[in-house]
PDB file of C-alpha atoms and ligand atoms in Angstrom:
ATOM      1  CA  MET A  29       0.000   0.000   0.000  1.00  0.00           C
ATOM      2  CA  PRO A  30       1.222   3.553  -0.669  1.00  0.00           C
ATOM      3  CA  VAL A  31       2.289   5.612   2.334  1.00  0.00           C
ATOM      4  CA  ALA A  32       1.657   9.311   2.951  1.00  0.00           C
ATOM      5  CA  ILE A  33       2.959  11.676   5.602  1.00  0.00           C
ATOM      6  CA  ILE A  34       0.519  14.524   6.257  1.00  0.00           C
ATOM      7  CA  THR A  35       1.465  17.280   8.682  1.00  0.00           C
ATOM      8  CA  GLY A  36      -1.253  19.114  10.578  1.00  0.00           C
ATOM      9  CA  ALA A  37      -3.689  16.251  10.115  1.00  0.00           C
ATOM     10  CA  SER A  38      -5.694  16.326  13.350  1.00  0.00           C
ATOM     11  CA  LYS A  39      -8.363  18.636  11.913  1.00  0.00           C
ATOM     12  CA  GLY A  40      -9.268  20.838   8.979  1.00  0.00           C
ATOM     13  CA  LEU A  41      -7.873  20.105   5.531  1.00  0.00           C
ATOM     14  CA  GLY A  42      -5.206  17.697   6.791  1.00  0.00           C
ATOM     15  CA  ARG A  43      -7.770  15.474   8.485  1.00  0.00           C
ATOM     16  CA  ALA A  44     -10.122  15.570   5.485  1.00  0.00           C
ATOM     17  CA  LEU A  45      -7.281  14.546   3.163  1.00  0.00           C
ATOM     18  CA  ALA A  46      -6.160  11.808   5.564  1.00  0.00           C
ATOM     19  CA  GLU A  47      -9.681  10.402   5.611  1.00  0.00           C
ATOM     20  CA  ALA A  48      -9.919  10.376   1.811  1.00  0.00           C
ATOM     21  CA  LEU A  49      -6.552   8.646   1.416  1.00  0.00           C
ATOM     22  CA  ALA A  50      -7.367   6.098   4.136  1.00  0.00           C
ATOM     23  CA  ALA A  51     -10.620   5.342   2.306  1.00  0.00           C
ATOM     24  CA  ARG A  52      -8.482   4.563  -0.755  1.00  0.00           C
ATOM     25  CA  GLY A  53      -6.252   2.185   1.181  1.00  0.00           C
ATOM     26  CA  TRP A  54      -3.298   4.459   1.924  1.00  0.00           C
ATOM     27  CA  ASP A  55      -1.199   3.898   5.032  1.00  0.00           C
ATOM     28  CA  LEU A  56      -0.627   7.162   6.853  1.00  0.00           C
ATOM     29  CA  VAL A  57       1.722   8.969   9.207  1.00  0.00           C
ATOM     30  CA  LEU A  58       0.002  11.989  10.734  1.00  0.00           C
ATOM     31  CA  ASP A  59       1.105  14.742  13.075  1.00  0.00           C
ATOM     32  CA  ALA A  60      -0.200  17.712  15.044  1.00  0.00           C
ATOM     33  CA  ARG A  61       0.956  19.301  18.275  1.00  0.00           C
ATOM     34  CA  THR A  62      -2.149  18.494  20.342  1.00  0.00           C
ATOM     35  CA  ALA A  63      -1.818  14.766  21.003  1.00  0.00           C
ATOM     36  CA  GLU A  64      -5.369  14.144  22.234  1.00  0.00           C
ATOM     37  CA  VAL A  65      -7.024  15.661  19.162  1.00  0.00           C
ATOM     38  CA  LEU A  66      -4.635  13.762  16.886  1.00  0.00           C
ATOM     39  CA  GLN A  67      -5.414  10.485  18.669  1.00  0.00           C
ATOM     40  CA  GLU A  68      -9.160  11.080  18.257  1.00  0.00           C
ATOM     41  CA  THR A  69      -8.663  11.639  14.540  1.00  0.00           C
ATOM     42  CA  VAL A  70      -6.550   8.521  14.179  1.00  0.00           C
ATOM     43  CA  ALA A  71      -9.116   6.472  16.107  1.00  0.00           C
ATOM     44  CA  GLY A  72     -11.751   7.599  13.602  1.00  0.00           C
ATOM     45  CA  LEU A  73      -9.530   6.565  10.688  1.00  0.00           C
ATOM     46  CA  ARG A  74      -9.050   3.027  11.972  1.00  0.00           C
ATOM     47  CA  ALA A  75     -12.459   2.158  10.502  1.00  0.00           C
ATOM     48  CA  TYR A  76     -10.834   2.155   7.054  1.00  0.00           C
ATOM     49  CA  GLY A  77      -8.574  -0.731   8.035  1.00  0.00           C
ATOM     50  CA  THR A  78      -5.310   0.854   6.896  1.00  0.00           C
ATOM     51  CA  ARG A  79      -2.276   1.428   9.077  1.00  0.00           C
ATOM     52  CA  VAL A  80      -2.256   4.888  10.615  1.00  0.00           C
ATOM     53  CA  THR A  81       0.568   6.109  12.837  1.00  0.00           C
ATOM     54  CA  ALA A  82       0.097   9.209  14.963  1.00  0.00           C
ATOM     55  CA  VAL A  83       3.277  11.111  15.797  1.00  0.00           C
ATOM     56  CA  PRO A  84       2.404  14.097  17.985  1.00  0.00           C
ATOM     57  CA  GLY A  85       4.839  16.974  17.755  1.00  0.00           C
ATOM     58  CA  ASP A  86       5.755  20.305  16.237  1.00  0.00           C
ATOM     59  CA  VAL A  87       7.046  20.370  12.663  1.00  0.00           C
ATOM     60  CA  THR A  88       9.662  22.932  13.670  1.00  0.00           C
ATOM     61  CA  ASP A  89      11.369  20.264  15.812  1.00  0.00           C
ATOM     62  CA  ALA A  90      14.002  18.458  13.724  1.00  0.00           C
ATOM     63  CA  GLY A  91      13.796  15.375  15.953  1.00  0.00           C
ATOM     64  CA  HIS A  92      10.051  15.215  15.384  1.00  0.00           C
ATOM     65  CA  ARG A  93      10.534  15.432  11.612  1.00  0.00           C
ATOM     66  CA  SER A  94      12.951  12.495  11.815  1.00  0.00           C
ATOM     67  CA  GLU A  95      10.331  10.549  13.788  1.00  0.00           C
ATOM     68  CA  LEU A  96       7.741  11.194  11.063  1.00  0.00           C
ATOM     69  CA  VAL A  97       9.996   9.808   8.354  1.00  0.00           C
ATOM     70  CA  ALA A  98      11.102   6.873  10.519  1.00  0.00           C
ATOM     71  CA  ALA A  99       7.446   5.994  11.130  1.00  0.00           C
ATOM     72  CA  ALA A 100       6.789   6.081   7.377  1.00  0.00           C
ATOM     73  CA  TRP A 101       9.863   3.908   6.741  1.00  0.00           C
ATOM     74  CA  ARG A 102       8.382   1.312   9.112  1.00  0.00           C
ATOM     75  CA  LEU A 103       5.204   1.345   6.985  1.00  0.00           C
ATOM     76  CA  GLY A 104       7.254   0.784   3.815  1.00  0.00           C
ATOM     77  CA  GLY A 105       8.489   4.202   2.655  1.00  0.00           C
ATOM     78  CA  VAL A 106       7.158   7.593   1.598  1.00  0.00           C
ATOM     79  CA  ASP A 107       5.097   7.947  -1.581  1.00  0.00           C
ATOM     80  CA  LEU A 108       3.453  11.260  -0.718  1.00  0.00           C
ATOM     81  CA  LEU A 109       4.540  14.039   1.635  1.00  0.00           C
ATOM     82  CA  VAL A 110       1.966  16.735   2.361  1.00  0.00           C
ATOM     83  CA  SER A 111       3.238  19.865   4.113  1.00  0.00           C
ATOM     84  CA  ASN A 112      -0.028  21.188   5.454  1.00  0.00           C
ATOM     85  CA  ALA A 113       0.673  22.388   9.015  1.00  0.00           C
ATOM     86  CA  SER A 114       0.785  26.152   9.050  1.00  0.00           C
ATOM     87  CA  ALA A 115       1.233  29.230  11.241  1.00  0.00           C
ATOM     88  CA  LEU A 116      -0.401  32.613  10.642  1.00  0.00           C
ATOM     89  CA  GLY A 117       2.181  34.814  12.370  1.00  0.00           C
ATOM     90  CA  ALA A 118      -0.534  36.752  14.225  1.00  0.00           C
ATOM     91  CA  GLU A 119      -4.001  35.715  15.382  1.00  0.00           C
ATOM     92  CA  PRO A 120      -6.042  37.570  14.355  1.00  0.00           C
ATOM     93  CA  LEU A 121      -4.052  38.791  11.391  1.00  0.00           C
ATOM     94  CA  VAL A 122      -2.773  42.382  11.589  1.00  0.00           C
ATOM     95  CA  ARG A 123      -1.387  44.946   9.182  1.00  0.00           C
ATOM     96  CA  LEU A 124       2.355  44.887   8.534  1.00  0.00           C
ATOM     97  CA  ASP A 125       2.883  48.002  10.671  1.00  0.00           C
ATOM     98  CA  ALA A 126       1.777  45.969  13.691  1.00  0.00           C
ATOM     99  CA  LEU A 127       3.031  42.494  12.758  1.00  0.00           C
ATOM    100  CA  PRO A 128       5.234  41.171  15.586  1.00  0.00           C
ATOM    101  CA  LEU A 129       8.551  40.153  14.057  1.00  0.00           C
ATOM    102  CA  ASP A 130       8.548  37.034  16.197  1.00  0.00           C
ATOM    103  CA  GLY A 131       5.217  36.152  14.603  1.00  0.00           C
ATOM    104  CA  LEU A 132       6.715  36.532  11.143  1.00  0.00           C
ATOM    105  CA  ARG A 133       9.687  34.405  12.221  1.00  0.00           C
ATOM    106  CA  ARG A 134       7.296  31.730  13.474  1.00  0.00           C
ATOM    107  CA  ALA A 135       5.328  31.731  10.201  1.00  0.00           C
ATOM    108  CA  LEU A 136       8.560  31.367   8.244  1.00  0.00           C
ATOM    109  CA  GLU A 137       9.833  28.647  10.576  1.00  0.00           C
ATOM    110  CA  VAL A 138       6.637  26.560  10.381  1.00  0.00           C
ATOM    111  CA  ASN A 139       5.572  27.237   6.806  1.00  0.00           C
ATOM    112  CA  VAL A 140       8.952  27.322   5.083  1.00  0.00           C
ATOM    113  CA  VAL A 141      11.908  26.068   7.127  1.00  0.00           C
ATOM    114  CA  ALA A 142      10.113  23.074   8.638  1.00  0.00           C
ATOM    115  CA  ALA A 143       8.542  22.162   5.295  1.00  0.00           C
ATOM    116  CA  LEU A 144      11.961  22.080   3.636  1.00  0.00           C
ATOM    117  CA  GLY A 145      13.440  20.218   6.592  1.00  0.00           C
ATOM    118  CA  LEU A 146      10.832  17.505   6.230  1.00  0.00           C
ATOM    119  CA  VAL A 147      11.385  17.274   2.483  1.00  0.00           C
ATOM    120  CA  GLN A 148      15.131  16.896   3.065  1.00  0.00           C
ATOM    121  CA  GLU A 149      14.510  14.154   5.605  1.00  0.00           C
ATOM    122  CA  ALA A 150      12.065  12.297   3.347  1.00  0.00           C
ATOM    123  CA  LEU A 151      13.861  12.732   0.016  1.00  0.00           C
ATOM    124  CA  PRO A 152      15.708   9.389  -0.007  1.00  0.00           C
ATOM    125  CA  LEU A 153      12.417   7.527   0.536  1.00  0.00           C
ATOM    126  CA  LEU A 154      10.525   9.741  -1.925  1.00  0.00           C
ATOM    127  CA  ARG A 155      13.166   9.100  -4.598  1.00  0.00           C
ATOM    128  CA  ALA A 156      12.936   5.371  -3.927  1.00  0.00           C
ATOM    129  CA  SER A 157       9.159   5.398  -4.463  1.00  0.00           C
ATOM    130  CA  GLU A 158       7.770   4.502  -7.882  1.00  0.00           C
ATOM    131  CA  ALA A 159       5.478   7.528  -7.681  1.00  0.00           C
ATOM    132  CA  GLY A 160       7.009   9.948  -5.190  1.00  0.00           C
ATOM    133  CA  ALA A 161       5.187  13.238  -4.732  1.00  0.00           C
ATOM    134  CA  VAL A 162       5.306  16.305  -2.504  1.00  0.00           C
ATOM    135  CA  ILE A 163       2.349  18.608  -1.909  1.00  0.00           C
ATOM    136  CA  THR A 164       2.883  21.962  -0.241  1.00  0.00           C
ATOM    137  CA  VAL A 165      -0.325  23.662   0.820  1.00  0.00           C
ATOM    138  CA  SER A 166      -0.288  27.244  -0.383  1.00  0.00           C
ATOM    139  CA  SER A 167      -2.786  30.100  -0.237  1.00  0.00           C
ATOM    140  CA  ASP A 168      -4.035  32.813  -2.527  1.00  0.00           C
ATOM    141  CA  ALA A 169      -2.365  35.157  -0.015  1.00  0.00           C
ATOM    142  CA  ALA A 170       0.927  33.949  -1.536  1.00  0.00           C
ATOM    143  CA  ALA A 171       0.009  35.507  -4.866  1.00  0.00           C
ATOM    144  CA  GLU A 172      -2.369  38.375  -4.027  1.00  0.00           C
ATOM    145  CA  ALA A 173      -1.754  41.408  -1.797  1.00  0.00           C
ATOM    146  CA  TYR A 174      -4.522  41.334   0.827  1.00  0.00           C
ATOM    147  CA  GLU A 175      -4.387  43.746   3.755  1.00  0.00           C
ATOM    148  CA  THR A 176      -3.281  41.978   6.972  1.00  0.00           C
ATOM    149  CA  TRP A 177      -2.218  38.787   5.132  1.00  0.00           C
ATOM    150  CA  GLY A 178       1.331  40.088   4.448  1.00  0.00           C
ATOM    151  CA  GLY A 179       3.426  37.987   6.838  1.00  0.00           C
ATOM    152  CA  TYR A 180       1.554  34.748   6.253  1.00  0.00           C
ATOM    153  CA  GLY A 181       1.371  35.479   2.508  1.00  0.00           C
ATOM    154  CA  ALA A 182       5.127  36.116   2.356  1.00  0.00           C
ATOM    155  CA  SER A 183       5.774  32.759   4.018  1.00  0.00           C
ATOM    156  CA  LYS A 184       3.468  30.968   1.588  1.00  0.00           C
ATOM    157  CA  ALA A 185       5.113  32.764  -1.351  1.00  0.00           C
ATOM    158  CA  ALA A 186       8.486  31.505  -0.100  1.00  0.00           C
ATOM    159  CA  LEU A 187       7.037  28.004   0.230  1.00  0.00           C
ATOM    160  CA  ASP A 188       5.701  28.217  -3.335  1.00  0.00           C
ATOM    161  CA  HIS A 189       9.147  29.138  -4.585  1.00  0.00           C
ATOM    162  CA  LEU A 190      10.820  26.297  -2.726  1.00  0.00           C
ATOM    163  CA  ALA A 191       8.278  23.919  -4.255  1.00  0.00           C
ATOM    164  CA  ALA A 192       8.902  25.285  -7.748  1.00  0.00           C
ATOM    165  CA  VAL A 193      12.669  24.877  -7.439  1.00  0.00           C
ATOM    166  CA  LEU A 194      12.310  21.442  -5.869  1.00  0.00           C
ATOM    167  CA  GLY A 195      10.229  20.405  -8.872  1.00  0.00           C
ATOM    168  CA  GLU A 196      13.097  21.452 -11.159  1.00  0.00           C
ATOM    169  CA  GLU A 197      15.748  19.781  -9.041  1.00  0.00           C
ATOM    170  CA  GLU A 198      13.839  16.510  -8.615  1.00  0.00           C
ATOM    171  CA  PRO A 199      12.470  15.612 -12.051  1.00  0.00           C
ATOM    172  CA  GLY A 200      11.770  12.074 -10.857  1.00  0.00           C
ATOM    173  CA  LEU A 201       9.226  13.402  -8.343  1.00  0.00           C
ATOM    174  CA  ARG A 202       6.075  15.433  -8.652  1.00  0.00           C
ATOM    175  CA  VAL A 203       6.014  18.595  -6.556  1.00  0.00           C
ATOM    176  CA  TRP A 204       2.675  20.370  -6.421  1.00  0.00           C
ATOM    177  CA  ALA A 205       1.951  23.627  -4.582  1.00  0.00           C
ATOM    178  CA  VAL A 206      -1.804  23.735  -4.064  1.00  0.00           C
ATOM    179  CA  ASP A 207      -3.950  26.749  -3.173  1.00  0.00           C
ATOM    180  CA  PRO A 208      -7.042  25.183  -1.589  1.00  0.00           C
ATOM    181  CA  GLY A 209      -9.070  28.420  -1.411  1.00  0.00           C
ATOM    182  CA  ASP A 210     -10.878  29.620   1.708  1.00  0.00           C
ATOM    183  CA  MET A 211     -12.195  26.887   3.997  1.00  0.00           C
ATOM    184  CA  ALA A 212     -14.193  26.916   7.241  1.00  0.00           C
ATOM    185  CA  THR A 213     -11.476  25.824   9.659  1.00  0.00           C
ATOM    186  CA  ASP A 214      -9.982  26.890  12.975  1.00  0.00           C
ATOM    187  CA  LEU A 215      -7.090  28.505  11.105  1.00  0.00           C
ATOM    188  CA  TYR A 216      -9.425  30.704   9.075  1.00  0.00           C
ATOM    189  CA  ALA A 217     -11.462  31.623  12.178  1.00  0.00           C
ATOM    190  CA  ALA A 218      -8.251  32.546  14.017  1.00  0.00           C
ATOM    191  CA  ALA A 219      -7.092  34.666  11.077  1.00  0.00           C
ATOM    192  CA  VAL A 220     -10.326  36.595  10.593  1.00  0.00           C
ATOM    193  CA  PRO A 221     -12.595  36.061  13.631  1.00  0.00           C
ATOM    194  CA  ASP A 222     -15.114  38.704  12.532  1.00  0.00           C
ATOM    195  CA  ASP A 223     -15.717  37.201   9.088  1.00  0.00           C
ATOM    196  CA  GLU A 224     -19.184  35.690   9.205  1.00  0.00           C
ATOM    197  CA  ASP A 225     -19.439  34.756   5.520  1.00  0.00           C
ATOM    198  CA  PRO A 226     -19.826  30.996   5.097  1.00  0.00           C
ATOM    199  CA  ARG A 227     -16.756  29.181   3.755  1.00  0.00           C
ATOM    200  CA  PRO A 228     -16.609  25.744   2.155  1.00  0.00           C
ATOM    201  CA  ALA A 229     -15.844  22.697   4.274  1.00  0.00           C
ATOM    202  CA  PRO A 230     -12.299  21.331   3.843  1.00  0.00           C
ATOM    203  CA  ALA A 231     -13.688  18.023   2.556  1.00  0.00           C
ATOM    204  CA  SER A 232     -15.094  19.858  -0.465  1.00  0.00           C
ATOM    205  CA  VAL A 233     -11.599  20.623  -1.815  1.00  0.00           C
ATOM    206  CA  VAL A 234     -10.114  17.186  -1.163  1.00  0.00           C
ATOM    207  CA  PRO A 235     -11.108  15.931  -4.650  1.00  0.00           C
ATOM    208  CA  ALA A 236      -8.659  18.517  -6.036  1.00  0.00           C
ATOM    209  CA  PHE A 237      -5.819  16.833  -4.171  1.00  0.00           C
ATOM    210  CA  LEU A 238      -6.997  13.371  -5.219  1.00  0.00           C
ATOM    211  CA  ARG A 239      -6.961  14.481  -8.830  1.00  0.00           C
ATOM    212  CA  LEU A 240      -3.284  15.357  -8.542  1.00  0.00           C
ATOM    213  CA  VAL A 241      -2.526  11.975  -6.996  1.00  0.00           C
ATOM    214  CA  ASP A 242      -4.530  10.159  -9.674  1.00  0.00           C
ATOM    215  CA  GLU A 243      -3.396  12.060 -12.760  1.00  0.00           C
ATOM    216  CA  ARG A 244       0.127  13.085 -11.694  1.00  0.00           C
ATOM    217  CA  PRO A 245       0.292  16.276 -13.773  1.00  0.00           C
ATOM    218  CA  ALA A 246       3.601  18.123 -14.106  1.00  0.00           C
ATOM    219  CA  SER A 247       5.124  19.692 -11.031  1.00  0.00           C
ATOM    220  CA  GLY A 248       3.803  23.225 -10.532  1.00  0.00           C
ATOM    221  CA  ARG A 249       1.330  25.433  -8.686  1.00  0.00           C
ATOM    222  CA  TYR A 250      -2.340  24.497  -8.866  1.00  0.00           C
ATOM    223  CA  GLY A 251      -5.547  26.091  -7.601  1.00  0.00           C
ATOM    224  CA  ALA A 252      -8.353  23.957  -6.221  1.00  0.00           C
ATOM    225  CA  PRO A 253     -11.137  25.450  -8.406  1.00  0.00           C
ATOM    226  CA  ALA A 254      -9.392  24.439 -11.654  1.00  0.00           C
ATOM    227  CA  LEU A 255      -8.616  20.976 -10.300  1.00  0.00           C
ATOM    228  CA  LEU A 256     -12.202  20.527  -9.160  1.00  0.00           C
ATOM    229  CA  GLU A 257     -13.702  21.267 -12.577  1.00  0.00           C
ATOM    230  CA  GLY A 258     -15.596  18.201 -13.683  1.00  0.00           C
ATOM    231  CA  ARG A 259     -14.446  16.318 -10.614  1.00  0.00           C
ATOM    232  CA  ARG A 260     -17.263  16.752  -8.016  1.00  0.00           C
TER     233      ARG A 260
HETATM  234  N1  NAP B 309      -8.605  27.610   5.987  1.00  0.00           N
HETATM  235  C1  NAP B 309      -8.378  28.371   4.918  1.00  0.00           C
HETATM  236  O1  NAP B 309      -9.209  29.215   4.515  1.00  0.00           O
HETATM  237  C2  NAP B 309      -7.093  28.211   4.152  1.00  0.00           C
HETATM  238  C3  NAP B 309      -6.947  28.920   2.946  1.00  0.00           C
HETATM  239  C4  NAP B 309      -5.775  28.769   2.209  1.00  0.00           C
HETATM  240  C5  NAP B 309      -4.775  27.916   2.670  1.00  0.00           C
HETATM  241  N2  NAP B 309      -4.947  27.242   3.848  1.00  0.00           N
HETATM  242  C6  NAP B 309      -3.878  26.329   4.268  1.00  0.00           C
HETATM  243  O2  NAP B 309      -4.447  25.034   4.458  1.00  0.00           O
HETATM  244  C7  NAP B 309      -3.620  24.307   5.376  1.00  0.00           C
HETATM  245  C8  NAP B 309      -4.491  23.651   6.432  1.00  0.00           C
HETATM  246  O3  NAP B 309      -5.096  24.665   7.199  1.00  0.00           O
HETATM  247  P1  NAP B 309      -6.510  24.474   7.909  1.00  0.00           P
HETATM  248  O4  NAP B 309      -7.312  25.669   7.550  1.00  0.00           O
HETATM  249  O5  NAP B 309      -7.036  23.122   7.622  1.00  0.00           O
HETATM  250  O6  NAP B 309      -6.090  24.629   9.456  1.00  0.00           O
HETATM  251  P2  NAP B 309      -6.620  23.947  10.806  1.00  0.00           P
HETATM  252  O7  NAP B 309      -7.975  23.363  10.649  1.00  0.00           O
HETATM  253  O8  NAP B 309      -6.415  24.979  11.857  1.00  0.00           O
HETATM  254  O9  NAP B 309      -5.602  22.721  11.020  1.00  0.00           O
HETATM  255  C9  NAP B 309      -4.235  22.957  11.172  1.00  0.00           C
HETATM  256  C10 NAP B 309      -3.576  21.649  11.567  1.00  0.00           C
HETATM  257  O10 NAP B 309      -2.162  21.836  11.673  1.00  0.00           O
HETATM  258  C11 NAP B 309      -1.733  21.463  12.980  1.00  0.00           C
HETATM  259  N3  NAP B 309      -0.556  22.283  13.279  1.00  0.00           N
HETATM  260  C12 NAP B 309      -0.479  23.625  13.364  1.00  0.00           C
HETATM  261  N4  NAP B 309       0.761  24.008  13.633  1.00  0.00           N
HETATM  262  C13 NAP B 309       1.506  22.893  13.705  1.00  0.00           C
HETATM  263  C14 NAP B 309       2.870  22.638  13.946  1.00  0.00           C
HETATM  264  N5  NAP B 309       3.735  23.639  14.186  1.00  0.00           N
HETATM  265  N6  NAP B 309       3.317  21.364  13.929  1.00  0.00           N
HETATM  266  C15 NAP B 309       2.463  20.350  13.683  1.00  0.00           C
HETATM  267  N7  NAP B 309       1.152  20.525  13.441  1.00  0.00           N
HETATM  268  C16 NAP B 309       0.681  21.787  13.466  1.00  0.00           C
HETATM  269  C17 NAP B 309      -2.966  21.674  13.857  1.00  0.00           C
HETATM  270  O11 NAP B 309      -2.972  20.946  15.063  1.00  0.00           O
HETATM  271  P3  NAP B 309      -2.287  21.532  16.420  1.00  0.00           P
HETATM  272  O12 NAP B 309      -2.770  22.942  16.569  1.00  0.00           O
HETATM  273  O13 NAP B 309      -2.730  20.600  17.490  1.00  0.00           O
HETATM  274  O14 NAP B 309      -0.815  21.466  16.154  1.00  0.00           O
HETATM  275  C18 NAP B 309      -4.033  21.130  12.900  1.00  0.00           C
HETATM  276  O15 NAP B 309      -4.005  19.717  12.884  1.00  0.00           O
HETATM  277  C19 NAP B 309      -2.603  25.312   5.920  1.00  0.00           C
HETATM  278  O16 NAP B 309      -1.380  25.172   5.215  1.00  0.00           O
HETATM  279  C20 NAP B 309      -3.230  26.654   5.595  1.00  0.00           C
HETATM  280  O17 NAP B 309      -2.261  27.667   5.478  1.00  0.00           O
HETATM  281  C21 NAP B 309      -6.074  27.357   4.599  1.00  0.00           C
END
C-alpha cells in the first residue's frame, strides 16, 4: 500500500485529506501538536482498516521530523509528503505596521523552514518510491496582496518558490503547490474572527488533491477550483 505523511492532520484540511486517502487504502503517518485531538482523529480513521501512525509533535522540531519519516519507513516508505501544518504569524491577522517580528519568524519557521526540513529528511524515501510526490499547501495570499495577510502570505510565497525549485531539481518526483481556497477551519477563524461569511468545508476541496494523486500532472502550482472542474 502507498504511504503518505501529512502534517497538521488532526483537523481541517489535513484530516479531510487523511480520511480520503485512508478510504483509498493508503497507510498514513500523521502529526499535530495536540496529542489528544490527533489520537481522536486517528481512532476515527481506523475504521478504514489501513495502518495509521500518529506522531504528535511540532514540525519545527528536527527530531520530530525524523520521527515522522522513521514511522513512514516502518510502513514501507514515503510515496506522498503533504506539508499542510501552518502558522499565521498573528491571530487575528494584523497589518504589517503591527506584525510582531517574532510572529513573522514563526510563520517562516513553520511554513517554510520546517517544510523544507521535512522534504530533506524524506527525500531518499521519496526518490525510492515509484510515484514519489510532494504537496505543499499554499494560499491565494501567496500571490495576491490582501491587507493583513502580508506575513503569512510572504511565508506561503516563499514556500511556493521552494516547491517550484524542488520540482526542477527533482524531475523524478512530482512537486505540487496547491492553493485550496478559503475553507471553514480553525485557522481561518483565528485569522479573521469577525468574518461571518460561510466558507466551504475542507472536505469539499479534497477531490482537487486526489486528482493530482490520480493524474500526476507536471510539477507546478495548482488552484483547487481548476482541479475541481468536472471532478465533483
Ligand atoms: N482555511 C483556509 O481558509 C485556508 C486557505 C488557504 C490555505 N490554507 C492552508 O491550508 C492548510 C491547512 O489549514 P486548515 O485551515 O485546515 O487549518 P486547521 O484546521 O487549523 O488545522 C491545522 C492543523 O495543523 C496542525 N498544526 C499547526 N501548527 C503545527 C505545527 N507547528 N506542527 C504540527 N502541526 C501543526 C494543527 O494541530 P495543532 O494545533 O494541534 O498542532 C491542525 O491539525 C494550511 O497550510 C493553511 O495555510 C487554509
